[in-house]
Coordinates of C-alpha atoms in Angstrom, one line a residue:
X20 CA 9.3 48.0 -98.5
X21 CA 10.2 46.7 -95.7
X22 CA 7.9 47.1 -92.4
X23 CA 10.1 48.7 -89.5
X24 CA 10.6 47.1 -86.0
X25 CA 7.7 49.1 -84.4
X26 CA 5.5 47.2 -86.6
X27 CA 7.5 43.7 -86.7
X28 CA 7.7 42.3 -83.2
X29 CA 9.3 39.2 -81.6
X30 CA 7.5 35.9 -82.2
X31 CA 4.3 35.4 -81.9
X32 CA 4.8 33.3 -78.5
X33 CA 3.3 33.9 -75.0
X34 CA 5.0 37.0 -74.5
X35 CA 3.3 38.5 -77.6
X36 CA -0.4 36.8 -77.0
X37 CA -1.5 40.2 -75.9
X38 CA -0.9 41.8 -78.8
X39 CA -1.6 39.6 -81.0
X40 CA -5.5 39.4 -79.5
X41 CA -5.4 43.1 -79.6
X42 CA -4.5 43.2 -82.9
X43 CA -7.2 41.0 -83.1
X44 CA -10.1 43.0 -81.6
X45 CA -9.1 45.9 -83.4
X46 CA -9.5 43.9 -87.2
X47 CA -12.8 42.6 -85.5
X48 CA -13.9 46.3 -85.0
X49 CA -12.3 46.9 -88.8
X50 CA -15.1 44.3 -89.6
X51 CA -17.9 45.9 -88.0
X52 CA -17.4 49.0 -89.8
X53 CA -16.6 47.5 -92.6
X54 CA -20.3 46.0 -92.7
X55 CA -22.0 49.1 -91.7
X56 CA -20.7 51.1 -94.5
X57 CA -21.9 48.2 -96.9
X58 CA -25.4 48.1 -95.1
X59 CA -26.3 51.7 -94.8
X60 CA -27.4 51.8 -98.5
X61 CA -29.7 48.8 -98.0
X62 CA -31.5 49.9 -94.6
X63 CA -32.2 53.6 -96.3
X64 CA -33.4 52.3 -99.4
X65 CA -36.8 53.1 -99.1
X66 CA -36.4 56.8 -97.7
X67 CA -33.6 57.3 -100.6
X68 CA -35.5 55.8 -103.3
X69 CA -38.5 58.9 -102.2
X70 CA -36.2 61.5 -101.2
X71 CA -34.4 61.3 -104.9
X72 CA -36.7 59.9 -106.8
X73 CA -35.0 56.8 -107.9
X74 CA -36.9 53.4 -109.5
X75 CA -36.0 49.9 -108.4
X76 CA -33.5 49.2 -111.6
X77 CA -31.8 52.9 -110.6
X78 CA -31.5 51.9 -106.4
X79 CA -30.4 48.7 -107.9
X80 CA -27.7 50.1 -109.9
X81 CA -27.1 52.3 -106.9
X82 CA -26.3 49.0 -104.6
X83 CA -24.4 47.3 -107.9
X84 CA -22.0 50.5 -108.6
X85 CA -20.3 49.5 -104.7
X86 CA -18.7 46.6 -107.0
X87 CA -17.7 48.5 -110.2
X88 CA -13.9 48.5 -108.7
X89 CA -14.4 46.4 -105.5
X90 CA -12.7 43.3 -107.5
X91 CA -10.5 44.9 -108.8
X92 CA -9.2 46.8 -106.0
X93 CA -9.5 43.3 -104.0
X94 CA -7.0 42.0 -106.5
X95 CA -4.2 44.4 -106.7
X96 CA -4.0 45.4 -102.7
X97 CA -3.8 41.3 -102.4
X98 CA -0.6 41.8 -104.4
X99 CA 0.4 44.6 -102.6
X100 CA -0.3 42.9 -99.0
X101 CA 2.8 40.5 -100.4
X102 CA 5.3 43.2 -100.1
X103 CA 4.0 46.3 -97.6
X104 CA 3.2 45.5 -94.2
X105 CA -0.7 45.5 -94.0
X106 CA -1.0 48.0 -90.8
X107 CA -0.7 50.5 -92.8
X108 CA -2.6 49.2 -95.7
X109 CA -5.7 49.1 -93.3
X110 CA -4.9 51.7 -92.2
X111 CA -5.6 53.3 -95.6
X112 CA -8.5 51.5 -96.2
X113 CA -10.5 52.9 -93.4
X114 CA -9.5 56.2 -93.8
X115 CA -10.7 56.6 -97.1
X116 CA -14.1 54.3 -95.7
X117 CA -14.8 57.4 -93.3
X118 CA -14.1 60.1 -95.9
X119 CA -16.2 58.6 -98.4
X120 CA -19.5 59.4 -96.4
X121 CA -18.9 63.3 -96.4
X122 CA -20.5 64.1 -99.7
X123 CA -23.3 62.1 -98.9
X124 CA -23.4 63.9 -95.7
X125 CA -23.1 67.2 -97.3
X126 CA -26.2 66.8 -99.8
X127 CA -24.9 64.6 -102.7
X128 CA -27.7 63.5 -104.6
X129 CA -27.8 60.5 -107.3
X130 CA -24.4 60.8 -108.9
X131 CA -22.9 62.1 -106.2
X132 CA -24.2 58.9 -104.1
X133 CA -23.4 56.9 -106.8
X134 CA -19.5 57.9 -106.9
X135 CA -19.0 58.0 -103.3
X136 CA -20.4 54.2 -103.3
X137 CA -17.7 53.4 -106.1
X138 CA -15.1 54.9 -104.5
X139 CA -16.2 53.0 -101.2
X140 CA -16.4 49.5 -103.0
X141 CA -12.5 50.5 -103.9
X142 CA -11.6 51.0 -100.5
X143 CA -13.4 47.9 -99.1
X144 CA -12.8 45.4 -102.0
X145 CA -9.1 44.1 -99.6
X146 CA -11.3 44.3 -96.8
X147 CA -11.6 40.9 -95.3
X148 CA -8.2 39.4 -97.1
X149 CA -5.7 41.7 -95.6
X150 CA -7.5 41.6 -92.5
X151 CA -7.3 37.8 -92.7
X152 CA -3.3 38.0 -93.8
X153 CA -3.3 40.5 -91.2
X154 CA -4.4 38.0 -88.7
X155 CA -3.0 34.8 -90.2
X156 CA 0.9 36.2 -89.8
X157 CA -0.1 36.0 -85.6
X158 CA -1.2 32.1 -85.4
X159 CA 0.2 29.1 -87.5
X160 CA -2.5 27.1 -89.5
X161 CA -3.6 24.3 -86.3
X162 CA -4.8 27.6 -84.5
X163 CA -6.2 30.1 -87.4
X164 CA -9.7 29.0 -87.2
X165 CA -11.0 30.9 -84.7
X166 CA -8.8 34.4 -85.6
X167 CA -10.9 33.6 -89.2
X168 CA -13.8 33.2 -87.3
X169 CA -14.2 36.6 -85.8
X170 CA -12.9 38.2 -88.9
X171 CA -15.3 36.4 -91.5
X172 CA -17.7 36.9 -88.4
X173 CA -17.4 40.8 -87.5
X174 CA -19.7 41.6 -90.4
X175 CA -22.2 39.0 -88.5
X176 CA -21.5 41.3 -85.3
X177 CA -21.9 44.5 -87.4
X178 CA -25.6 43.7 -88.5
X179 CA -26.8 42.4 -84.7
X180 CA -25.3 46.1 -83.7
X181 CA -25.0 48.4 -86.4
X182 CA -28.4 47.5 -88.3
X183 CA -30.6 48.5 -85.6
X184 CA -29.0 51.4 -84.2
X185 CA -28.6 52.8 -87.7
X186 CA -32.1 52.3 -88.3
X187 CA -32.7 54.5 -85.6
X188 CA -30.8 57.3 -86.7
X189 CA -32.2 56.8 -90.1
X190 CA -36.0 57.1 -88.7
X191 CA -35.2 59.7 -85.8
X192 CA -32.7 62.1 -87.7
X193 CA -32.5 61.3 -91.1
X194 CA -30.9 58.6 -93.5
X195 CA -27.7 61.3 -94.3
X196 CA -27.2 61.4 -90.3
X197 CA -26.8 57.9 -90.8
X198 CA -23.8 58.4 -93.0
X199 CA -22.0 61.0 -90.9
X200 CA -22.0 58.8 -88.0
X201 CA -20.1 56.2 -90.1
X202 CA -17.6 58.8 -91.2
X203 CA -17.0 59.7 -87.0
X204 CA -16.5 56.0 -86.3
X205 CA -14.0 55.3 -89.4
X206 CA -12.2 58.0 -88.3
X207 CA -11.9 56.7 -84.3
X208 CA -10.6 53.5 -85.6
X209 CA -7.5 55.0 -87.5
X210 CA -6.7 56.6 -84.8
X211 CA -7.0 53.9 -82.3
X212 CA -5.5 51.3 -84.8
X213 CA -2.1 54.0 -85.5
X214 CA -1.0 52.8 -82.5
X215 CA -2.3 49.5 -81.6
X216 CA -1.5 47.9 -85.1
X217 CA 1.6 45.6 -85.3
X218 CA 2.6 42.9 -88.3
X219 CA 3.1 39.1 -86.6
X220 CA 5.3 36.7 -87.4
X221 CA 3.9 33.6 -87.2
X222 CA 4.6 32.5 -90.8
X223 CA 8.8 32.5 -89.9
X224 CA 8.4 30.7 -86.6
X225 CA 6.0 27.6 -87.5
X226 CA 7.4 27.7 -91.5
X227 CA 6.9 23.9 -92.8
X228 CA 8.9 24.8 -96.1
X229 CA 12.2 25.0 -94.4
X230 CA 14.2 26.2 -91.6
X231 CA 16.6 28.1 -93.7
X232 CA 16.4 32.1 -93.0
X233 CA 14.1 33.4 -95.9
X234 CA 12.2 30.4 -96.8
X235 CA 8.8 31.3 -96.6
X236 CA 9.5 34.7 -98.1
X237 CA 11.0 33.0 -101.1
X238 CA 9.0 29.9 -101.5
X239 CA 6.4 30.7 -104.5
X240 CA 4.4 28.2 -106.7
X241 CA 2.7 28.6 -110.0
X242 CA -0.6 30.6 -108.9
X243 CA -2.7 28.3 -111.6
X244 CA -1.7 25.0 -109.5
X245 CA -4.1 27.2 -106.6
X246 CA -6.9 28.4 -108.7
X247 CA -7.4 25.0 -110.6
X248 CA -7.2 22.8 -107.8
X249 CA -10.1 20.9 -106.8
X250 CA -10.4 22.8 -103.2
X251 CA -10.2 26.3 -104.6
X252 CA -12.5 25.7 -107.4
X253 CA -15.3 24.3 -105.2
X254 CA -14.7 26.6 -102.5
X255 CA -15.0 29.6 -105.3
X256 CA -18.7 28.0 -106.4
X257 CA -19.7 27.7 -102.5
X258 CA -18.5 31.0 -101.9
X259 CA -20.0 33.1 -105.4
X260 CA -23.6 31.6 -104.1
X261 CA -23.0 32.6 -100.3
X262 CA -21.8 36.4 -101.7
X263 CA -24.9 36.7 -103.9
X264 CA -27.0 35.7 -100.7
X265 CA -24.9 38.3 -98.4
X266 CA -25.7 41.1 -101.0
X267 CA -29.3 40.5 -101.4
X268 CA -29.5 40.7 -97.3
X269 CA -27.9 43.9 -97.4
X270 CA -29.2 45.4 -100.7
X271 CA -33.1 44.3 -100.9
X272 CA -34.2 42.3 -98.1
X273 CA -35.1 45.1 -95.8
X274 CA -37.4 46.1 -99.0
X275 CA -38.6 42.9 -99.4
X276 CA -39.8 42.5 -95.9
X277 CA -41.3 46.1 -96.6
X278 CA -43.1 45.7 -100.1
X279 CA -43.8 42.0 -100.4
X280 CA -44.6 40.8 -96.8
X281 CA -45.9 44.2 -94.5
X282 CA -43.7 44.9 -92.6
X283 CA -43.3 48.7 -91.7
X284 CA -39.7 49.8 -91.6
X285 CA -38.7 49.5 -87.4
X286 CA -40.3 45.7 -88.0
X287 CA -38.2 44.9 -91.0
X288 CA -34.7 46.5 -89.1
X289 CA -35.5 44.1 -86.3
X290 CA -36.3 41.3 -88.4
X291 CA -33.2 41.7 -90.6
X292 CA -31.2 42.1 -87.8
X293 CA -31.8 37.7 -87.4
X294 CA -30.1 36.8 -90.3
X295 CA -26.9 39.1 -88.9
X296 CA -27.5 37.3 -85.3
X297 CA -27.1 33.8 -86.7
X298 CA -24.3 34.8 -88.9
X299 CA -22.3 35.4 -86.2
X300 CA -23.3 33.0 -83.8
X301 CA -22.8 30.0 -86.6
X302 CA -19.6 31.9 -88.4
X303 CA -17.6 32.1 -84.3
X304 CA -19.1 28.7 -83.5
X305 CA -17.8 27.1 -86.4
X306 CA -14.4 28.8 -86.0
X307 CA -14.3 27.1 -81.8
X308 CA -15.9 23.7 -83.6
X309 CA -12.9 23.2 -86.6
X310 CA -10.1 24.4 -84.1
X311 CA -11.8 21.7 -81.4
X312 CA -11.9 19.1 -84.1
X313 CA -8.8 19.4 -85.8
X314 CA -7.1 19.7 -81.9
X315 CA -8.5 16.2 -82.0
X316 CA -7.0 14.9 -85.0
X317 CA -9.8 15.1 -87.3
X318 CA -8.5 16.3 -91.1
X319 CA -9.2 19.7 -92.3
X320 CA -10.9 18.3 -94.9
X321 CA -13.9 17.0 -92.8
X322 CA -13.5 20.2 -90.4
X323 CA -13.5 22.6 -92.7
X324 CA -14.5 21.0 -96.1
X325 CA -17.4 18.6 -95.5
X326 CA -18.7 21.3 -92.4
X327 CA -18.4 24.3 -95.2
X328 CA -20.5 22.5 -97.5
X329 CA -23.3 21.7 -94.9
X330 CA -23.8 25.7 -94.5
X331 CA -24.0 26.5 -97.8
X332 CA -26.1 23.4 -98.9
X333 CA -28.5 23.9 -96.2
X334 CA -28.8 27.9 -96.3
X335 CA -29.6 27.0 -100.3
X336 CA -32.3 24.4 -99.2
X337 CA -34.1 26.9 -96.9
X338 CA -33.5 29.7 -99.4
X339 CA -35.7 27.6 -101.9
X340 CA -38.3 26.5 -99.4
X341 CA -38.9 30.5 -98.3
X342 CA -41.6 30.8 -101.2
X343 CA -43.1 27.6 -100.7
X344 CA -44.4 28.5 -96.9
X345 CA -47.3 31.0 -95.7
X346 CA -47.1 30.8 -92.1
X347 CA -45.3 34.2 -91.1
X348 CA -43.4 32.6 -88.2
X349 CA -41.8 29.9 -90.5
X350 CA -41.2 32.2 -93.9
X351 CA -39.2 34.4 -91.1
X352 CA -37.7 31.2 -89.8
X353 CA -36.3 29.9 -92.9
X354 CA -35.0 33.9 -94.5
X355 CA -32.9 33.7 -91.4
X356 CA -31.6 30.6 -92.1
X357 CA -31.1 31.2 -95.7
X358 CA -29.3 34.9 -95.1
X359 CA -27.1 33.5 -92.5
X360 CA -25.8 30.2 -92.2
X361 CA -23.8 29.6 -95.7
X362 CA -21.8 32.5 -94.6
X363 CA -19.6 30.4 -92.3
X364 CA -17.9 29.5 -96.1
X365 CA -16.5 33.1 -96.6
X366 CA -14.2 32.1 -92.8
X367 CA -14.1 28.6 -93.9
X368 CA -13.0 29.0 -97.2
X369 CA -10.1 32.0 -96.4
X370 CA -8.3 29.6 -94.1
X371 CA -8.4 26.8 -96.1
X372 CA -7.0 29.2 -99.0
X373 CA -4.3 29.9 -96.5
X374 CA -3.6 26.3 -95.9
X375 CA -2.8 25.6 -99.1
X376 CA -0.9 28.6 -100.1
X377 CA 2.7 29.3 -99.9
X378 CA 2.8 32.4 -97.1
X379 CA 4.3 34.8 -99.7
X380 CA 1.1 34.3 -101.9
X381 CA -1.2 34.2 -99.1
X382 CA -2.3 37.8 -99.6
X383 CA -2.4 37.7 -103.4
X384 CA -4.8 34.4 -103.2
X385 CA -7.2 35.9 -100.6
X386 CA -7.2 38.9 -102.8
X387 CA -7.9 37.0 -105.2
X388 CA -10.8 35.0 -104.2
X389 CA -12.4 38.0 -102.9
X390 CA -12.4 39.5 -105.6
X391 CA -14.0 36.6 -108.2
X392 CA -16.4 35.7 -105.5
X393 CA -17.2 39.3 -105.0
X394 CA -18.8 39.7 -108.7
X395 CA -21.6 38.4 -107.5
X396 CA -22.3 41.0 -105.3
X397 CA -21.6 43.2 -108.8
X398 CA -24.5 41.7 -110.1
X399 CA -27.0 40.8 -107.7
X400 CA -28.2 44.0 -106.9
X401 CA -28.9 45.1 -110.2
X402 CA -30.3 41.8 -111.5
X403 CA -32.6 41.4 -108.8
X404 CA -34.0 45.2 -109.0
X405 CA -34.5 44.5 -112.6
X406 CA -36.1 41.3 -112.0
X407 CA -38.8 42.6 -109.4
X408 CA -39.3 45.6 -111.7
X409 CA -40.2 43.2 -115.1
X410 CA -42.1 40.6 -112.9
X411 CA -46.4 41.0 -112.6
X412 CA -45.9 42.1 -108.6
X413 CA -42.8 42.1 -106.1
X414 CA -43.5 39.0 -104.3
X415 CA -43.4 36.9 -107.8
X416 CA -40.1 39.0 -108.4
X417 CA -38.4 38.5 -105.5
X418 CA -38.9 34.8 -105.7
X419 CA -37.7 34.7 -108.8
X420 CA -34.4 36.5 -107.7
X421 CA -33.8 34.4 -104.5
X422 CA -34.1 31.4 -106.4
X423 CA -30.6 32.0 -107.8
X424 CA -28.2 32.3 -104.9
X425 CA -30.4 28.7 -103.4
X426 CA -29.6 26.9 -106.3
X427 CA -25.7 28.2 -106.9
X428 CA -25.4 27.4 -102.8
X429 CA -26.6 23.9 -103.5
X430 CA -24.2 22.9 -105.9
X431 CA -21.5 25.0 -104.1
X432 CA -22.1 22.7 -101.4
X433 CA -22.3 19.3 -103.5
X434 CA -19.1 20.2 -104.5
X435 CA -17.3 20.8 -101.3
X436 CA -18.6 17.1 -100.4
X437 CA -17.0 16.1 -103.6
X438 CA -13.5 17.7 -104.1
X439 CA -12.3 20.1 -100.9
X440 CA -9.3 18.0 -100.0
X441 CA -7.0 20.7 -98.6
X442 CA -4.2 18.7 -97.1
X443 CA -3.9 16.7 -100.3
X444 CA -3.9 19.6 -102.8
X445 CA -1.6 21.1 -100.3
X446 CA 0.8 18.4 -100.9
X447 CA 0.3 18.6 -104.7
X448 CA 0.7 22.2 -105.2
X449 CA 3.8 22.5 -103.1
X450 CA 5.3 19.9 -105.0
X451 CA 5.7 22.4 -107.8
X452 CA 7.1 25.3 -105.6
X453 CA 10.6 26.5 -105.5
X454 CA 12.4 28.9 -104.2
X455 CA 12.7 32.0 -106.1
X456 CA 15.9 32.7 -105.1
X457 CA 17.0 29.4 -106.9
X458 CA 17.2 28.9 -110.8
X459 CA 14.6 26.0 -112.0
X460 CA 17.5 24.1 -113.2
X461 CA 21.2 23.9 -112.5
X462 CA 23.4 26.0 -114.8
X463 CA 25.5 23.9 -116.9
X464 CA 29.1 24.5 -116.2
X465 CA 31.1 26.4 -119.0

């Protein structure tokens, strides 16, 4: 399918910059609301464990089921983001975002909760890769680390502005209100984004394959020469810890800060609203930082690679110091830290995927990483609720269950010193590529 030239316009040069940083707010905004919809569950999980009844294994489940087809769903759009223009497969997405909240709206209860949060997960499993390939097809690789930035960095935005005000609702009106406000704001966007939405086509001006017409849309390589490279592999161990942390801060820790260390519920909105403020102050700073760097001459691999694995080996370290400290003011100090910083990876990590991808597989290998990294948000809800519920008291169970994402983050990050070399496996894994518009040998003549 081939996008039409309302949605394909000319290059991606100074005549276009407007668009292309409107398409850019708008996939920012796509963020936000993308991040509310995940976080509503955790900031109403007190009031909804009461109002139905529900244990911590059954709110846990209740968090988990988001990511019963959110992989999955990452996978194949990622696929699909190869061949249809991704306007309209946001688009999609968003639209079914909004409608998903109506049964909640209208009374559901636990099963009814429980499959509108599937059929969420579904819809924002592509999420952040299409929005990324979305992006990526606007600026060439030298300039895509800012544009990652602010999308890896709009769910940072969304918890500085959406945690609060949703907590607000939730204590003034009700936790459902909540839900119908996110269904009137999905709804804006796809209305707003019908129109503003255009596909660049940055890939075909800046292509370092070949000049030829059709090179970068034909120019594939083995998808395992990817996945087993050095980069992607320690990238996919950064990011699995980073994910399981990003879950637990929107799945438990307004709990925690409830059950284990007093907080009443307005406190711990405020207080979780930190972690979000960092997020996106470190995740948009790194993105100015790489750019700055790399303007300079200094290699992706110390720009991206070695600054990636600082985040996520430091939010590790300060994840396993928060049970070790009793002073309030530092235990808050050092959940921010822990809930925030290693997030810069999930921005990090996307562009150097693109870096080393052919741009007809970009979409696929975003997809793709989403979705594997992603399973730990399948299980870190779940495992944790059953892990507070089997320990003596909360406290002892939640530092049981935050001790898991610090240690994965500090090996994550141990690795990324170790093996994220992206121009070099770059180099490698085009040296297998070809076109697939070429046989892989010549035909012998008859």
């Amino acid at each position: 399918m081939k996008s039409s030239n309302l949605d394909t316009p000319a290059d991606p040069s100074k005549k276009s910059s407007s668009r292309a940083w409107a398409v850019m707010a708008m996939l920012l905004v796509f963020m936000l609301i993308n991040y509310a919809d995940k976080a509503v569950l955790g900031l109403a999980a007190n009031p909804i464990m009461r109002d139905l009844g529900l244990s911590h294994s059954e709110y846990g489940l209740l968090a988990s089921s988001f990511f019963f087809l959110f992989n999955i769903s990452a996978i194949a759009f990622g696929f699909m983001a190869n061949r249809f223009p991704a306007k309209w497969l946001l688009f999609g997405m968003a639209l079914v975002w909004g409608l998903t909240q109506l049964p909640v709206v209208a009374g559901a209860g636990f099963a009814g909760l429980l499959i509108s949060r599937i059929v969420l997960g579904a819809a924002e499993g592509p999420a952040q890769p299409v929005a990324m390939h979305a992006a990526f097809k606007w600026f060439p690789n030298e300039k895509r680390s800012i544009p990652g930035a602010l999308i890896s960095g709009g769910g940072g935005l969304g918890g500085v502005l959406a945690a609060p005000l949703l907590t607000l609702v939730i204590i003034n009106f009700g936790w459902r209100w909540a839900f119908l406000s996110l269904f009137l704001v999905g709804v804006l966007w796809c209305g707003v984004w019908a129109f503003v939405g255009r596909e660049g086509t940055a890939d075909r001006v800046s292509a370092p394959i070949s000049a030829e017409p059709g090179a970068v849309e034909s120019f594939r390589v083995p998808y395992r020469r990817i996945l087993l490279s050095g980069t992607w592999l320690a990238g996919f161990v950064g990011g699995f810890g980073a994910y399981w942390t990003s879950t637990l801060l929107l799945a438990w820790v307004p709990s925690y800060l409830e059950t284990s260390l007093g907080y009443s519920a307005v406190a711990a909105g405020t207080i979780v609203t930190a972690p979000w403020v960092l997020k996106t102050v470190a995740t948009f700073g790194q993105g100015a930082l790489t750019q700055w760097m790399m303007h300079r001459g200094v290699s992706s691999r110390v720009s991206r690679g070695i600054l990636g694995g600082c985040a996520v080996f430091l939010a590790g370290s300060a994840m396993l110091l928060v049970p070790l400290v009793s002073h309030p003011g530092v235990k808050i100090a050092l959940i921010t830290v822990a809930f925030s910083i290693g997030a810069v990876k999930f921005a990090i990590g996307q562009t150097i995927n693109a870096e080393i991808t052919p741009p007809a597989q970009r979409g696929a290998v975003m997809s793709l990483t989403v979705g594997l990294v992603t399973l730990a948000g399948l299980a870190a809800p779940y495992v944790t609720g059953r892990i507070v519920e089997a320990a003596g008291d909360p406290t002892t169970g939640f530092t049981i269950a935050f001790a898991i994402p610090g240690t994965l983050m500090l090996i994550g990050g141990l690795l990324a010193f170790a093996f994220v070399r992206p121009e070099r496996d770059a180099a490698r894994i085009a040296a297998h590529g070809r076109r697939i518009d070429q046989p892989k040998a010549a035909a012998t003549p008859t």
